[in-house]
Tab-separated table of C-alpha atoms in Angstrom:
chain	number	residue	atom	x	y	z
A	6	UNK	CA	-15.580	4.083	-17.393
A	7	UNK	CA	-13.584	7.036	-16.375
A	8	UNK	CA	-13.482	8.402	-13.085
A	9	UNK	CA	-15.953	11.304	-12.315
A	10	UNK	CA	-14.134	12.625	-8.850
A	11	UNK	CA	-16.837	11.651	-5.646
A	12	UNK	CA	-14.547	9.791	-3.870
A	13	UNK	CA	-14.761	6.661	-5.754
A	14	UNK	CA	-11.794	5.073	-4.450
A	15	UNK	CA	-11.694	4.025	-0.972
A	16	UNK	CA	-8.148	3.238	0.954
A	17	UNK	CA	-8.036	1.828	4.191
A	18	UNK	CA	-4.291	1.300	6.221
A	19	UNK	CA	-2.289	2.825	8.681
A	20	UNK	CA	-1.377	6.382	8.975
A	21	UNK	CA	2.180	7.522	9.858
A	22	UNK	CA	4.558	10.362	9.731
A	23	UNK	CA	7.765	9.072	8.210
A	24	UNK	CA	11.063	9.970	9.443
A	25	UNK	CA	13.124	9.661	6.590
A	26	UNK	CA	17.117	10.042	7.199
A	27	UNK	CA	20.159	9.171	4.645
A	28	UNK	CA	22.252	6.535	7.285
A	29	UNK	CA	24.713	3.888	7.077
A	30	UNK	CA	25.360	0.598	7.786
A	31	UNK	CA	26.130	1.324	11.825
A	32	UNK	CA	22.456	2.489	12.279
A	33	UNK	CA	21.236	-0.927	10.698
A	34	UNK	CA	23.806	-2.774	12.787
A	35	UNK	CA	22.458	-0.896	15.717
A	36	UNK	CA	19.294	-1.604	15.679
A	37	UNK	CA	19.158	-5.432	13.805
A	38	UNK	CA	17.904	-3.906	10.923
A	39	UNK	CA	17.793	-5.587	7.734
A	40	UNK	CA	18.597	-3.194	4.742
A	41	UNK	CA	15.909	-3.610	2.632
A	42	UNK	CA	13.014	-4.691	5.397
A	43	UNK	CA	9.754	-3.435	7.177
A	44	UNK	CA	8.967	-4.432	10.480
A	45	UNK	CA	6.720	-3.963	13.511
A	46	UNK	CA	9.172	-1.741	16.190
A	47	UNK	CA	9.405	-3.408	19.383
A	48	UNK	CA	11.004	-1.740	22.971
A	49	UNK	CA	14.653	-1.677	21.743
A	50	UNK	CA	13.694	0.219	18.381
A	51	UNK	CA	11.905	2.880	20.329
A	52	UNK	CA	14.962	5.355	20.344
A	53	UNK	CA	15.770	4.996	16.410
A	54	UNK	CA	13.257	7.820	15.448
A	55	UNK	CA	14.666	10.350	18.035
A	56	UNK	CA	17.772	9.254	16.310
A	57	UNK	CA	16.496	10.074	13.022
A	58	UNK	CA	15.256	13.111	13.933
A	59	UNK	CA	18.942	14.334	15.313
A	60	UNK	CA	19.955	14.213	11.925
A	61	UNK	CA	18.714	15.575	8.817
A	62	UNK	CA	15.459	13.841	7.698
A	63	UNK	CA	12.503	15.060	5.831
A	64	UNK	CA	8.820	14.232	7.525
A	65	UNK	CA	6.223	12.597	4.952
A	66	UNK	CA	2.611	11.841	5.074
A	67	UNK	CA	3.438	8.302	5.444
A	68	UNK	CA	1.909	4.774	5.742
A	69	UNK	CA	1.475	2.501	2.366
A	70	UNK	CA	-1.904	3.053	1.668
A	71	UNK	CA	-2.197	6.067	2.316
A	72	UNK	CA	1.193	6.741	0.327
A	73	UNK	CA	-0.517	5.119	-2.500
A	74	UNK	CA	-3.839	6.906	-1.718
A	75	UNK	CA	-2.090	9.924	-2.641
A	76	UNK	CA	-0.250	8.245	-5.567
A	77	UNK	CA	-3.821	7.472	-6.947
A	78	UNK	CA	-5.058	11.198	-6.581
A	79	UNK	CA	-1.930	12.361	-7.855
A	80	UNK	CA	-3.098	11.088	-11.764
A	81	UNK	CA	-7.127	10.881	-11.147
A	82	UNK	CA	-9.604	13.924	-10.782
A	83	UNK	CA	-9.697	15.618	-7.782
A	84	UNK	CA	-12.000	14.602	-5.182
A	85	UNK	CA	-11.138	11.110	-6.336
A	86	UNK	CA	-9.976	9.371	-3.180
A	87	UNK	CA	-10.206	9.121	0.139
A	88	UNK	CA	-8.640	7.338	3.457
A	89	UNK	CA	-9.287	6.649	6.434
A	90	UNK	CA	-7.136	5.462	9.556
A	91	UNK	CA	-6.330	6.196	13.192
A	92	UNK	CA	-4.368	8.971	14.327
A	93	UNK	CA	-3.232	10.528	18.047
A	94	UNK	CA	-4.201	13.651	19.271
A	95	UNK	CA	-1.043	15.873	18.176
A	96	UNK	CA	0.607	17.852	16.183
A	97	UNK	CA	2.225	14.921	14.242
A	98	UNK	CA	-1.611	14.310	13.152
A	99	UNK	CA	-1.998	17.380	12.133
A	100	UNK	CA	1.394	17.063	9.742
A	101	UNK	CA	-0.267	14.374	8.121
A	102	UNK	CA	-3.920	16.671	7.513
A	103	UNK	CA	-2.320	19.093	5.910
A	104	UNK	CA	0.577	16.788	3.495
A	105	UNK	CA	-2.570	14.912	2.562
A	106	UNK	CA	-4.205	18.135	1.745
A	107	UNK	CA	-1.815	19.827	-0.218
A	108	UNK	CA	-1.697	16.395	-1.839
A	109	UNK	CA	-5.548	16.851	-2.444
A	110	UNK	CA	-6.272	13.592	-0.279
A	111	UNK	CA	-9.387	13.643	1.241
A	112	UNK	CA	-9.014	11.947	5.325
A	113	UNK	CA	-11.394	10.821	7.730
A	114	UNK	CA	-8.850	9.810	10.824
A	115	UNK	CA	-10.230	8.642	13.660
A	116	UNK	CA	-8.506	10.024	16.714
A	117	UNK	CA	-7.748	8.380	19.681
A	118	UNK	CA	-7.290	10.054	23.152
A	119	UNK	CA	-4.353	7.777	24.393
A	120	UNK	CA	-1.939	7.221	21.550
A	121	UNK	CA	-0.113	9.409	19.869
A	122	UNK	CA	0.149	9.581	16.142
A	123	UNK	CA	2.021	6.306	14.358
A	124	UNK	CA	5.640	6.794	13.261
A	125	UNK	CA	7.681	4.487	10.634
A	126	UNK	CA	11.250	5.150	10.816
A	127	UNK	CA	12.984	4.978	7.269
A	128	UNK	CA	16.759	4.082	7.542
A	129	UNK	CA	17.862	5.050	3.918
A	130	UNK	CA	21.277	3.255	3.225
A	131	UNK	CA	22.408	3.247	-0.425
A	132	UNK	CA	19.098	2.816	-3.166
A	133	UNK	CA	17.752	0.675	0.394
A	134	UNK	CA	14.904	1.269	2.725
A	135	UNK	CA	14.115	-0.404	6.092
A	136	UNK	CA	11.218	0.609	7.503
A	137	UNK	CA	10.507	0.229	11.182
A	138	UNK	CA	7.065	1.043	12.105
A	139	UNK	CA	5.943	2.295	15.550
A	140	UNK	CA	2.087	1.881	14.862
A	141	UNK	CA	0.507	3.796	18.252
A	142	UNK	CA	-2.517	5.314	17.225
A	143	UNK	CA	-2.597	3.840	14.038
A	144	UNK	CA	-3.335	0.252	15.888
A	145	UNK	CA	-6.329	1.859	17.234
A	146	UNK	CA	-8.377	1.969	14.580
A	147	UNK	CA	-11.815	0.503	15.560
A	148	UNK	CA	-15.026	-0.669	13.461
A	149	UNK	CA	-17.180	1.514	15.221
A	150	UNK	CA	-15.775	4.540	13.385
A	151	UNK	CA	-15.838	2.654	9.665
A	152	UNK	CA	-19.707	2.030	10.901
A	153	UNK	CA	-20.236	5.405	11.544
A	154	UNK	CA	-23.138	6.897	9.556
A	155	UNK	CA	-20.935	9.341	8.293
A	156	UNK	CA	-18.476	7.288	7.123
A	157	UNK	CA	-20.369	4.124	6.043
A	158	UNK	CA	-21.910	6.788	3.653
A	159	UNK	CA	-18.872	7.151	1.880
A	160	UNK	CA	-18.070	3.703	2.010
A	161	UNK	CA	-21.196	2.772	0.326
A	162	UNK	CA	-20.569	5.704	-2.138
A	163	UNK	CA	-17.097	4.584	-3.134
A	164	UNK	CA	-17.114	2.280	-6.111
A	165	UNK	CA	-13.355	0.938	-5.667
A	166	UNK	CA	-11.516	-0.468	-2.242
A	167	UNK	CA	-7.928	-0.314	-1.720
A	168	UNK	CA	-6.806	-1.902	1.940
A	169	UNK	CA	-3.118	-2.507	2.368
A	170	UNK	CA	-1.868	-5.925	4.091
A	171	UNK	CA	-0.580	-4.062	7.195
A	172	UNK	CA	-4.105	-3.342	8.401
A	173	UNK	CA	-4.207	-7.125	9.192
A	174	UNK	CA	-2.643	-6.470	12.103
A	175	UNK	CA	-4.794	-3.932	13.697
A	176	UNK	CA	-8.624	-4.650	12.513
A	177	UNK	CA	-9.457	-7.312	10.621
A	178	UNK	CA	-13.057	-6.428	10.776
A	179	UNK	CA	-12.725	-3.694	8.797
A	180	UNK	CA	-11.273	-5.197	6.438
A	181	UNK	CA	-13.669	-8.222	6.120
A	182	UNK	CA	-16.476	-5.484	6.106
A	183	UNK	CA	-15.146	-3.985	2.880
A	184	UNK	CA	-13.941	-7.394	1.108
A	185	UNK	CA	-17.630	-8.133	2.020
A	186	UNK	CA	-19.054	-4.725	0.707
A	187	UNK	CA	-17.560	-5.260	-2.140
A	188	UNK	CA	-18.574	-8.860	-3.076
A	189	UNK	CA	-22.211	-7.991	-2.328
A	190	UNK	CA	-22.109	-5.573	-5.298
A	191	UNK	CA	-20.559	-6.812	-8.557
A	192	UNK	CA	-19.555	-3.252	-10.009
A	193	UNK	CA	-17.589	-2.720	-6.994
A	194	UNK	CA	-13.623	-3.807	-7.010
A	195	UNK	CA	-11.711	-5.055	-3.685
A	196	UNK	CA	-8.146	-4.942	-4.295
A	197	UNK	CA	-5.405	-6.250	-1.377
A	198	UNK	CA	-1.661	-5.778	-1.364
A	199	UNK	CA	0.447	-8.257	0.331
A	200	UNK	CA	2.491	-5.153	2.130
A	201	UNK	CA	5.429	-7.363	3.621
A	202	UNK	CA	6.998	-10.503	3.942
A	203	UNK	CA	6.140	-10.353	7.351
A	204	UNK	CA	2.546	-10.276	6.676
A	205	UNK	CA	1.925	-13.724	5.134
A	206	UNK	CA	4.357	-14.945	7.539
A	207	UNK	CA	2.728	-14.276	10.493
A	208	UNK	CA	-0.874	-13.075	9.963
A	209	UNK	CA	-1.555	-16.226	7.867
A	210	UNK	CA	-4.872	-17.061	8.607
A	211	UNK	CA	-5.917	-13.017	8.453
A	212	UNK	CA	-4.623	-12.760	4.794
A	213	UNK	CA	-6.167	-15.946	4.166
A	214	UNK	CA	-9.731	-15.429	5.522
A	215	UNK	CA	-9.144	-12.301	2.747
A	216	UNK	CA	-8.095	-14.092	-0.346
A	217	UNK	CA	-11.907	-15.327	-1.441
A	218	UNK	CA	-12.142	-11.556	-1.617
A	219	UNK	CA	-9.452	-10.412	-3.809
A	220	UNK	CA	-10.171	-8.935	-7.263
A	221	UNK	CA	-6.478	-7.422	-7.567
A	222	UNK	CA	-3.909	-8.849	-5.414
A	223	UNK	CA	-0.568	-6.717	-5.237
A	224	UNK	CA	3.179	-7.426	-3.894
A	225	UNK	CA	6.601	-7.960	-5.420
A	226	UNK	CA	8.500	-10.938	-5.360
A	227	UNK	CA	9.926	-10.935	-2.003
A	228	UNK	CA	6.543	-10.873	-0.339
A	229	UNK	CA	5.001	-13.538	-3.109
A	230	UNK	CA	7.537	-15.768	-2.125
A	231	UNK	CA	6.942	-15.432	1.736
A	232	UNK	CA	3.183	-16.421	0.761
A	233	UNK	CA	4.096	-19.105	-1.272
A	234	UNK	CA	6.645	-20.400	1.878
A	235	UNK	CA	3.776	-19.987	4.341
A	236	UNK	CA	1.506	-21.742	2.458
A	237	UNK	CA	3.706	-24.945	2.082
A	238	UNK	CA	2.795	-27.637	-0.404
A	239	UNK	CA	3.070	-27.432	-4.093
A	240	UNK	CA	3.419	-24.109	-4.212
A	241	UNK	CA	6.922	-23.676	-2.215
A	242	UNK	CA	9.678	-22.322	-3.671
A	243	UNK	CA	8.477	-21.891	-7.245
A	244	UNK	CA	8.943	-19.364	-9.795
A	245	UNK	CA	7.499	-15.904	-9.227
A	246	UNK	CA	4.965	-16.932	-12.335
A	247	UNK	CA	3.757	-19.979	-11.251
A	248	UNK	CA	3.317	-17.966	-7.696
A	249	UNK	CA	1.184	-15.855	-9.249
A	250	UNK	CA	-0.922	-18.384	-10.826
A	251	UNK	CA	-1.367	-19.935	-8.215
A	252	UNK	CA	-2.920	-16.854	-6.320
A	253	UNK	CA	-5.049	-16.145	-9.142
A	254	UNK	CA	-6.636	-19.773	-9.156
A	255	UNK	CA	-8.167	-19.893	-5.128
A	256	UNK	CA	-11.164	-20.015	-4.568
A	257	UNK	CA	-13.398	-16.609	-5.111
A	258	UNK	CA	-16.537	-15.122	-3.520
A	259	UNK	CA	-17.774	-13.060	-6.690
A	260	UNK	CA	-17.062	-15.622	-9.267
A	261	UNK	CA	-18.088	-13.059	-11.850
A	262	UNK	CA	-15.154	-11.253	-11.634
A	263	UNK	CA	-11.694	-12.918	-12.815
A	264	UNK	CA	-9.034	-12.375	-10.037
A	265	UNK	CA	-5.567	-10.543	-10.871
A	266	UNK	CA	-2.741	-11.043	-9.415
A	267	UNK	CA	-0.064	-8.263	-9.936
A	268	UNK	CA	3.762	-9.000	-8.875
A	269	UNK	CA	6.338	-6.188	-9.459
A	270	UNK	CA	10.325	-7.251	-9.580
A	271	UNK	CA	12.147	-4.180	-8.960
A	272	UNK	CA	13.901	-3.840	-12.092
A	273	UNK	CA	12.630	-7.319	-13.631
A	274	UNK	CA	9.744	-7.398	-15.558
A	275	UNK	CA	6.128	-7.000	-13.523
A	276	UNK	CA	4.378	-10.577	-13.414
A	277	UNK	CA	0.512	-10.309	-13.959
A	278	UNK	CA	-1.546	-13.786	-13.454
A	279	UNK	CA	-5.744	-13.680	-14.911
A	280	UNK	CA	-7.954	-16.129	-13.292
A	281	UNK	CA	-8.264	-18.710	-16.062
A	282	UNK	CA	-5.816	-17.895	-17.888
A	283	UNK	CA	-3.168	-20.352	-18.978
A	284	UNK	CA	0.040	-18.251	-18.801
A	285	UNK	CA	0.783	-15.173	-17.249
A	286	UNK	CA	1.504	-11.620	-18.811
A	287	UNK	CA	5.045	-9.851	-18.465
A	288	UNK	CA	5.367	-6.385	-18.894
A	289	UNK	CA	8.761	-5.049	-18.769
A	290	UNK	CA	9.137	-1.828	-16.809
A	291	UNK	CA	10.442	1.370	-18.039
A	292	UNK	CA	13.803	1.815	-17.717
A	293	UNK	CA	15.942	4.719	-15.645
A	294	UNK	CA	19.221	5.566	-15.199
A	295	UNK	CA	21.367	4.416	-12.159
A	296	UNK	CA	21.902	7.976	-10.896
A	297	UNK	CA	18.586	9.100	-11.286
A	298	UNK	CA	17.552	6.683	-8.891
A	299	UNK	CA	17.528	9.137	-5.710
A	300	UNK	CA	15.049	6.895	-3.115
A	301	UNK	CA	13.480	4.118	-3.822
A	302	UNK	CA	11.531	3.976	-0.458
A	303	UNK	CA	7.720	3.819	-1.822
A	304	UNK	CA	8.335	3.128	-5.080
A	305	UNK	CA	5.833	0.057	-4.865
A	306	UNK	CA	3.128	2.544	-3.325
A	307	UNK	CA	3.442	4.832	-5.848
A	308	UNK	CA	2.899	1.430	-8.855
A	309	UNK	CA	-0.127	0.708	-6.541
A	310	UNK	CA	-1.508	3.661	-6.964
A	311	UNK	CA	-0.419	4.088	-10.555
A	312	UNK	CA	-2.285	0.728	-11.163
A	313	UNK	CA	-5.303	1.419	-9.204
A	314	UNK	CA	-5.932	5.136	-10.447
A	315	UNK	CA	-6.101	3.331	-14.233
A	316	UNK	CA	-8.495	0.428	-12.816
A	317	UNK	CA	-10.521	3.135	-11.497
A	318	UNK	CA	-10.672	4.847	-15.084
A	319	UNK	CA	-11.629	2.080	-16.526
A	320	UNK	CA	-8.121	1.253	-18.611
A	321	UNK	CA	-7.087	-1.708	-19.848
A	322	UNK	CA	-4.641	-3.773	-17.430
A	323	UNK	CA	-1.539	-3.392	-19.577
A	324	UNK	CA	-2.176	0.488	-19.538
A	325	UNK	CA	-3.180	0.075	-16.047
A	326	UNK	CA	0.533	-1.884	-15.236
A	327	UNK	CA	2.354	0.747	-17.181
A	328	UNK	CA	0.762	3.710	-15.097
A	329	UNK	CA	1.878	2.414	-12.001
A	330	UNK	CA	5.304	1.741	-13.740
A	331	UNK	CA	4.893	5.560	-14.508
A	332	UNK	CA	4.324	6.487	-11.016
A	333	UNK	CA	7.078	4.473	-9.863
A	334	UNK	CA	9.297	5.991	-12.309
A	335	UNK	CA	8.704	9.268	-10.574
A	336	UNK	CA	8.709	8.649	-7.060
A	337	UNK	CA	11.959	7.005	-7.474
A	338	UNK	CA	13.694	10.282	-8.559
A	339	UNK	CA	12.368	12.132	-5.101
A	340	UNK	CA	13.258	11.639	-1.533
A	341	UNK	CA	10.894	9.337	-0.378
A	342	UNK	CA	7.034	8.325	-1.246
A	343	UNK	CA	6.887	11.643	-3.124
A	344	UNK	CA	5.673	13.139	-6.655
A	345	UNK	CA	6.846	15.981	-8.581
A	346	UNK	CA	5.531	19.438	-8.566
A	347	UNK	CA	4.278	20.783	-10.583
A	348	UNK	CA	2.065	17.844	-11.839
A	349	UNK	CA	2.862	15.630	-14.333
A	350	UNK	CA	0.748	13.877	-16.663
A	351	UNK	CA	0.660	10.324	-17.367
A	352	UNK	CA	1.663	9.231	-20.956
A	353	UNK	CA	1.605	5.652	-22.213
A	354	UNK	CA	5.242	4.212	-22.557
């Protein structure tokens, strides 16, 4: 089944402008920033993006789903995907409407009257990221608007949901009401992504009361092995395979559907885990130079996306694996979650 444009794919997260800016290991230090980290901003952080700002930075439609929302429409038709989230009323909103447009991302925001529009400072130091996320508006996304008539249409229309683990910290309801939209028809796909360490960590029982859910689980190693530590037990501190089994083995909802669990490695070889299966799969990634490598911030968007655009169009899940290694590939080369123009096309390794 290929994909036939109408919005099939559905992404659900937290919108932010990103404040990207090349630093070095002072600004870290400054702030008790880790160098390769995301994490919820608290009082003290709240001057780092003015500090950004004061030097030079480039401003991205931002947020990981929605980074991998345009990832996904980046390789599929247009009119392929769409987003929604919670943005201020300001001109940092309006930023993101028009990135997302020339990215050919279809939004539905809703706006909120109080908060201004969600910021994630990027600290770039070396090939690392830390990302420190100021959520404002984007915390104030509320049920109401995913029940909307409006948008409930287009959430019954879409055939494919993408949320990203970060929106366990602002509405789990919506969340649930997708995982459960998706289990109550058997053509439709819920895929998660475990986001950040800090999101197993300390939104346990959210992520849990989403695993019976999960046709595609996605994360990388770092954040499979913060699962496996909060879950304790058996699991704790093994290999990033037998992690990965392990996922793909819980208990499921729509037990007609084998779960996949998808662990990227940086550099190592992605780990892919089949409900049922007795071993995993390990598909090496495609290799790049050192200095090619210009920003690796959103590289594991862009494989989401990758992946889920070739899920969508019905590919097979080593083709699927390799276009998000694809996407990766790309991104990494630009500054920030960010594709070349003009647009490439996909080819298999």
């Amino acid at each position: 089944m290929g994909s036939t444009g109408d919005f099939q794919l559905l992404c659900l997260e937290n919108p932010l402008l990103d404040i990207q800016a090349e630093c070095d290991d002072a600004m870290l230090q400054k702030y008790s920033l880790k160098p390769n980290d995301a994490i919820l901003a608290e009082e003290s952080h709240m001057p780092l993006y003015d500090d950004l700002l004061s030097r030079k930075h480039a401003l991205i439609a931002g947020g990981a789903a929605q980074n991998t929302a345009r990832a996904a429409q980046y390789i599929l038709p247009a009119d392929s995907v769409l987003y929604i989230g919670c943005v201020g009323q300001d001109e940092y909103a309006e930023k993101l409407r028009s990135a997302c447009a020339a990215a050919g991302l279809r939004v539905e925001y809703r706006v909120d009257d109080t908060q201004p529009t969600g910021r994630c400072g990027v600290v770039i130091t070396g090939n690392n990221r830390s990302l420190c996320t100021h959520l404002a508006a984007a915390n104030e996304y509320k049920m109401e608007h995913l029940k909307s008539p409006k948008i409930w249409d287009l959430v019954q229309k879409a055939k494919f949901y993408y949320v990203g683990g970060f929106h366990l910290t602002v509405c789990v309801p919506a969340v649930m009401a997708l995982a459960e939209e998706a289990a109550a028809h058997p053509e439709k796909v819920f895929v998660m992504n475990l986001s950040a360490p800090f999101i197993p960590q300390f939104f346990k029982q959210q992520l849990e009361d989403t695993s019976p859910y999960w046709d595609y689980v996605i994360g990388n190693e770092t954040e499979a092995a913060a699962w496996a530590e909060a879950q304790g037990g058996d699991v704790k501190g093994k290999s990033v395979p037998e992690i990965a089994m392990h996922m793909a083995g819980l208990k499921k909802v729509n037990e007609g559907r084998k779960r996949t669990v998808v662990i990227t490695q940086g550099t190592e070889s992605t780990v892919v885990a089949v409900q049922g299966e007795e071993k995993v799969r390990e598909y090496p990634v495609r290799t790049i130079a050192k200095e090619e490598i210009y920003d690796t911030n959103g590289a594991g968007d862009a494989f989401a996306g990758g992946f889920v655009a070739g899920i969508v169009e019905g590919k097979s899940l080593e083709e699927s694996v390799d276009m998000g290694q694809w996407l990766a590939r790309l991104s990494i080369k630009e500054l920030g979650p960010q594709f070349p123009s003009p647009k490439q096309t996909y080819s298999k390794a």
